[in-house]
mmCIF file of C-alpha atoms in Angstrom:
data_model
loop_
_atom_site.group_PDB
_atom_site.id
_atom_site.type_symbol
_atom_site.label_atom_id
_atom_site.label_comp_id
_atom_site.label_asym_id
_atom_site.label_seq_id
_atom_site.Cartn_x
_atom_site.Cartn_y
_atom_site.Cartn_z
ATOM 1 C CA MET N 1067 0.000 0.000 0.000
ATOM 2 C CA LYS N 1068 1.391 3.372 -0.969
ATOM 3 C CA HIS N 1069 1.610 6.270 1.445
ATOM 4 C CA LEU N 1070 -1.700 7.434 2.897
ATOM 5 C CA LYS N 1071 -2.445 11.026 3.780
ATOM 6 C CA ARG N 1072 -4.679 11.490 6.848
ATOM 7 C CA TYR N 1073 -5.946 14.809 8.188
ATOM 8 C CA PHE N 1074 -8.895 16.525 9.870
ATOM 9 C CA ILE N 1075 -11.289 18.415 7.664
ATOM 10 C CA ARG N 1076 -12.903 21.686 8.687
ATOM 11 C CA ALA N 1077 -16.436 21.594 10.087
ATOM 12 C CA LYS N 1078 -17.687 23.736 7.205
ATOM 13 C CA ASP N 1079 -16.245 21.252 4.665
ATOM 14 C CA ALA N 1080 -17.620 18.304 6.647
ATOM 15 C CA ILE N 1081 -21.134 19.782 6.526
ATOM 16 C CA ARG N 1082 -20.771 20.430 2.780
ATOM 17 C CA LEU N 1083 -19.679 16.811 2.342
ATOM 18 C CA TYR N 1084 -22.684 15.601 4.364
ATOM 19 C CA GLN N 1085 -25.028 17.650 2.157
ATOM 20 C CA SER N 1086 -23.571 16.094 -1.008
ATOM 21 C CA LEU N 1087 -24.097 12.488 0.140
ATOM 22 C CA PRO N 1088 -26.765 10.268 -1.422
ATOM 23 C CA GLU N 1089 -29.957 10.343 0.631
ATOM 24 C CA SER N 1090 -29.524 6.802 1.994
ATOM 25 C CA LEU N 1091 -26.095 7.641 3.438
ATOM 26 C CA ALA N 1092 -27.145 11.054 4.743
ATOM 27 C CA GLN N 1093 -30.103 9.510 6.608
ATOM 28 C CA ALA N 1094 -27.831 6.920 8.205
ATOM 29 C CA LEU N 1095 -25.572 9.739 9.452
ATOM 30 C CA VAL N 1096 -28.299 11.926 10.984
ATOM 31 C CA ASP N 1097 -27.379 10.858 14.531
ATOM 32 C CA LYS N 1098 -23.734 11.742 13.794
ATOM 33 C CA LEU N 1099 -24.463 15.372 12.827
ATOM 34 C CA PRO N 1100 -23.284 16.760 16.198
ATOM 35 C CA ILE N 1101 -19.940 14.991 15.660
ATOM 36 C CA ILE N 1102 -19.698 16.310 12.098
ATOM 37 C CA LYS N 1103 -20.400 19.875 13.261
ATOM 38 C CA LYS N 1104 -17.731 19.668 16.000
ATOM 39 C CA GLN N 1105 -14.966 19.142 13.439
ATOM 40 C CA SER N 1106 -14.092 15.586 14.315
ATOM 41 C CA MET N 1107 -14.184 14.288 10.784
ATOM 42 C CA GLU N 1108 -11.009 13.038 9.174
ATOM 43 C CA LYS N 1109 -10.147 12.211 5.613
ATOM 44 C CA VAL N 1110 -7.735 9.500 4.493
ATOM 45 C CA GLU N 1111 -6.485 9.900 0.943
ATOM 46 C CA ALA N 1112 -5.349 6.748 -0.808
ATOM 47 C CA GLU N 1113 -4.381 6.113 -4.423
ATOM 48 C CA ASN N 1114 -7.821 6.126 -6.046
ATOM 49 C CA PHE N 1115 -10.255 6.623 -3.165
ATOM 50 C CA GLU N 1116 -10.852 8.651 -0.003
ATOM 51 C CA ILE N 1117 -12.117 7.344 3.326
ATOM 52 C CA TYR N 1118 -14.018 9.585 5.748
ATOM 53 C CA ILE N 1119 -13.685 8.923 9.467
ATOM 54 C CA ILE N 1120 -16.575 10.238 11.530
ATOM 55 C CA GLY N 1121 -15.940 10.223 15.256
ATOM 56 C CA SER N 1122 -13.421 7.400 15.265
ATOM 57 C CA ASN N 1123 -15.065 5.146 12.663
ATOM 58 C CA PRO N 1124 -14.320 4.962 8.923
ATOM 59 C CA LEU N 1125 -17.923 5.005 7.697
ATOM 60 C CA ILE N 1126 -17.863 6.368 4.147
ATOM 61 C CA PHE N 1127 -15.536 6.225 1.202
ATOM 62 C CA LYS N 1128 -15.499 8.066 -2.094
ATOM 63 C CA MET N 1129 -14.388 6.462 -5.330
ATOM 64 C CA SER N 1130 -14.895 7.738 -8.888
ATOM 65 C CA GLU N 1131 -16.766 10.783 -7.530
ATOM 66 C CA LYS N 1132 -19.377 8.567 -5.797
ATOM 67 C CA PHE N 1133 -19.894 7.943 -2.090
ATOM 68 C CA PHE N 1134 -20.341 4.464 -0.610
ATOM 69 C CA PRO N 1135 -20.776 3.068 2.909
ATOM 70 C CA THR N 1136 -17.930 0.964 4.256
ATOM 71 C CA LEU N 1137 -18.768 -2.550 5.399
ATOM 72 C CA ILE N 1138 -18.549 -1.435 9.038
ATOM 73 C CA PHE N 1139 -21.233 1.266 8.605
ATOM 74 C CA GLU N 1140 -24.072 -0.946 9.855
ATOM 75 C CA ASP N 1141 -26.607 1.909 10.148
ATOM 76 C CA ALA N 1142 -26.324 2.482 6.395
ATOM 77 C CA LEU N 1143 -26.094 -1.179 5.357
ATOM 78 C CA ILE N 1144 -29.312 -2.035 7.231
ATOM 79 C CA LYS N 1145 -31.253 0.542 5.185
ATOM 80 C CA LEU N 1146 -30.023 -0.658 1.785
ATOM 81 C CA PRO N 1147 -31.762 -3.347 -0.276
ATOM 82 C CA LYS N 1148 -30.100 -6.741 0.100
ATOM 83 C CA VAL N 1149 -29.020 -9.176 -2.576
ATOM 84 C CA VAL N 1150 -28.750 -12.656 -1.040
ATOM 85 C CA VAL N 1151 -26.217 -14.897 -2.777
ATOM 86 C CA ASP N 1152 -25.523 -18.605 -2.447
ATOM 87 C CA GLN N 1153 -22.453 -19.784 -0.548
ATOM 88 C CA GLY N 1154 -20.703 -20.774 -3.789
ATOM 89 C CA ALA N 1155 -20.625 -17.143 -4.966
ATOM 90 C CA VAL N 1156 -19.113 -15.751 -1.744
ATOM 91 C CA PRO N 1157 -15.411 -16.573 -2.382
ATOM 92 C CA TYR N 1158 -15.558 -15.104 -5.897
ATOM 93 C CA ILE N 1159 -17.227 -11.886 -4.753
ATOM 94 C CA CYS N 1160 -14.652 -11.623 -1.920
ATOM 95 C CA ARG N 1161 -11.951 -11.631 -4.603
ATOM 96 C CA GLY N 1162 -13.595 -8.764 -6.473
ATOM 97 C CA ALA N 1163 -15.952 -10.543 -8.873
ATOM 98 C CA ASP N 1164 -19.208 -8.840 -9.762
ATOM 99 C CA VAL N 1165 -22.462 -10.525 -8.744
ATOM 100 C CA MET N 1166 -23.863 -12.757 -11.465
ATOM 101 C CA ARG N 1167 -27.566 -13.602 -11.739
ATOM 102 C CA PRO N 1168 -27.226 -17.379 -11.171
ATOM 103 C CA GLY N 1169 -25.621 -16.753 -7.751
ATOM 104 C CA ILE N 1170 -28.581 -14.753 -6.438
ATOM 105 C CA VAL N 1171 -30.938 -16.680 -4.148
ATOM 106 C CA LYS N 1172 -33.312 -13.766 -3.445
ATOM 107 C CA ILE N 1173 -33.574 -10.000 -3.266
ATOM 108 C CA LEU N 1174 -34.874 -8.161 -0.195
ATOM 109 C CA GLY N 1175 -36.184 -4.719 -1.105
ATOM 110 C CA ASN N 1176 -36.594 -2.964 -4.428
ATOM 111 C CA PHE N 1177 -34.121 -0.811 -6.305
ATOM 112 C CA GLN N 1178 -33.465 0.833 -9.642
ATOM 113 C CA SER N 1179 -30.419 0.696 -11.897
ATOM 114 C CA ASN N 1180 -27.328 2.305 -10.375
ATOM 115 C CA SER N 1181 -28.641 1.914 -6.802
ATOM 116 C CA LEU N 1182 -26.523 0.973 -3.807
ATOM 117 C CA VAL N 1183 -27.129 -2.564 -2.553
ATOM 118 C CA THR N 1184 -25.682 -4.741 0.181
ATOM 119 C CA VAL N 1185 -24.591 -8.245 -0.771
ATOM 120 C CA VAL N 1186 -25.207 -10.823 1.971
ATOM 121 C CA ASP N 1187 -24.641 -14.574 2.213
ATOM 122 C CA GLU N 1188 -27.620 -16.944 2.377
ATOM 123 C CA LYS N 1189 -26.475 -18.697 5.555
ATOM 124 C CA HIS N 1190 -26.022 -15.790 8.005
ATOM 125 C CA TYR N 1191 -27.290 -12.785 6.016
ATOM 126 C CA LYS N 1192 -24.051 -11.051 6.931
ATOM 127 C CA PRO N 1193 -22.991 -8.178 4.625
ATOM 128 C CA PHE N 1194 -19.715 -8.884 2.864
ATOM 129 C CA ALA N 1195 -19.910 -6.580 -0.163
ATOM 130 C CA VAL N 1196 -21.441 -3.316 -1.359
ATOM 131 C CA GLY N 1197 -22.380 -2.925 -4.982
ATOM 132 C CA LEU N 1198 -24.164 -0.884 -7.603
ATOM 133 C CA SER N 1199 -27.105 -2.469 -9.371
ATOM 134 C CA LEU N 1200 -26.828 -2.667 -13.129
ATOM 135 C CA TYR N 1201 -30.579 -3.323 -13.538
ATOM 136 C CA PRO N 1202 -33.774 -2.707 -11.546
ATOM 137 C CA THR N 1203 -35.046 -5.473 -9.227
ATOM 138 C CA GLU N 1204 -37.843 -6.612 -11.553
ATOM 139 C CA GLU N 1205 -35.462 -7.041 -14.481
ATOM 140 C CA ILE N 1206 -32.918 -8.991 -12.418
ATOM 141 C CA MET N 1207 -35.628 -11.390 -11.244
ATOM 142 C CA LYS N 1208 -36.571 -12.150 -14.878
ATOM 143 C CA MET N 1209 -32.971 -12.733 -15.983
ATOM 144 C CA GLY N 1210 -31.435 -16.191 -16.130
ATOM 145 C CA SER N 1211 -27.790 -15.204 -16.438
ATOM 146 C CA GLY N 1212 -25.406 -12.267 -16.661
ATOM 147 C CA LYS N 1213 -23.707 -9.679 -14.485
ATOM 148 C CA VAL N 1214 -26.263 -7.779 -12.381
ATOM 149 C CA ILE N 1215 -24.375 -6.050 -9.529
ATOM 150 C CA LYS N 1216 -21.057 -4.204 -9.892
ATOM 151 C CA ASN N 1217 -18.887 -5.010 -6.869
ATOM 152 C CA VAL N 1218 -17.421 -1.771 -5.434
ATOM 153 C CA HIS N 1219 -16.353 -2.808 -1.912
ATOM 154 C CA TYR N 1220 -15.836 -6.225 -0.375
ATOM 155 C CA ILE N 1221 -14.147 -7.893 2.581
ATOM 156 C CA GLY N 1222 -10.439 -8.020 1.839
ATOM 157 C CA ASP N 1223 -10.195 -5.171 -0.695
ATOM 158 C CA LYS N 1224 -7.925 -2.118 -0.280
ATOM 159 C CA VAL N 1225 -10.627 -0.054 1.430
ATOM 160 C CA TRP N 1226 -11.312 -2.943 3.838
ATOM 161 C CA ARG N 1227 -7.640 -3.373 4.731
ATOM 162 C CA ILE N 1228 -7.219 0.336 5.440
ATOM 163 C CA ILE N 1229 -10.366 0.592 7.593
ATOM 164 C CA GLN N 1230 -9.236 -2.428 9.623
ATOM 165 C CA ASN N 1231 -6.091 -0.466 10.522
ATOM 166 C CA ILE N 1232 -8.044 2.725 11.263
ATOM 167 C CA LYS N 1233 -10.919 1.507 13.434
ATOM 168 C CA THR N 1234 -10.359 1.390 17.147
#
């Protein structure tokens, strides 16, 4: 891992950042607004992404000009639709593979194309990846094969390894 740059961001910039978040992430952070306003938000700059630490937890990251919840941001993950995959798909997704239609057991919640989703395993329903839907729910359910969720964050990726070192 190349050198990381970590620093506090000003309260004014933190509030601006909060206001630019997608609605699902902003709602999950409502209870953290007092922390955000007291200037205890940090930013970690890595090669091609940024991680935002709120309080002492790395909850959000930004990649390709889009914001995503980290896999430890349970308040956000709970609110997202869930794509349940079979156990056979888990190791592939944890190595960065996108979610393919045959690996999906069921979908909990509805979403449109380009929506944030949480990928969970069928045994424990534990989140292990965050992705962007390539199709709406109804279309995915009709499909028999093909890539349906773009994998953006998973257990073991660069973001995951950095947040494991950051969290206390």
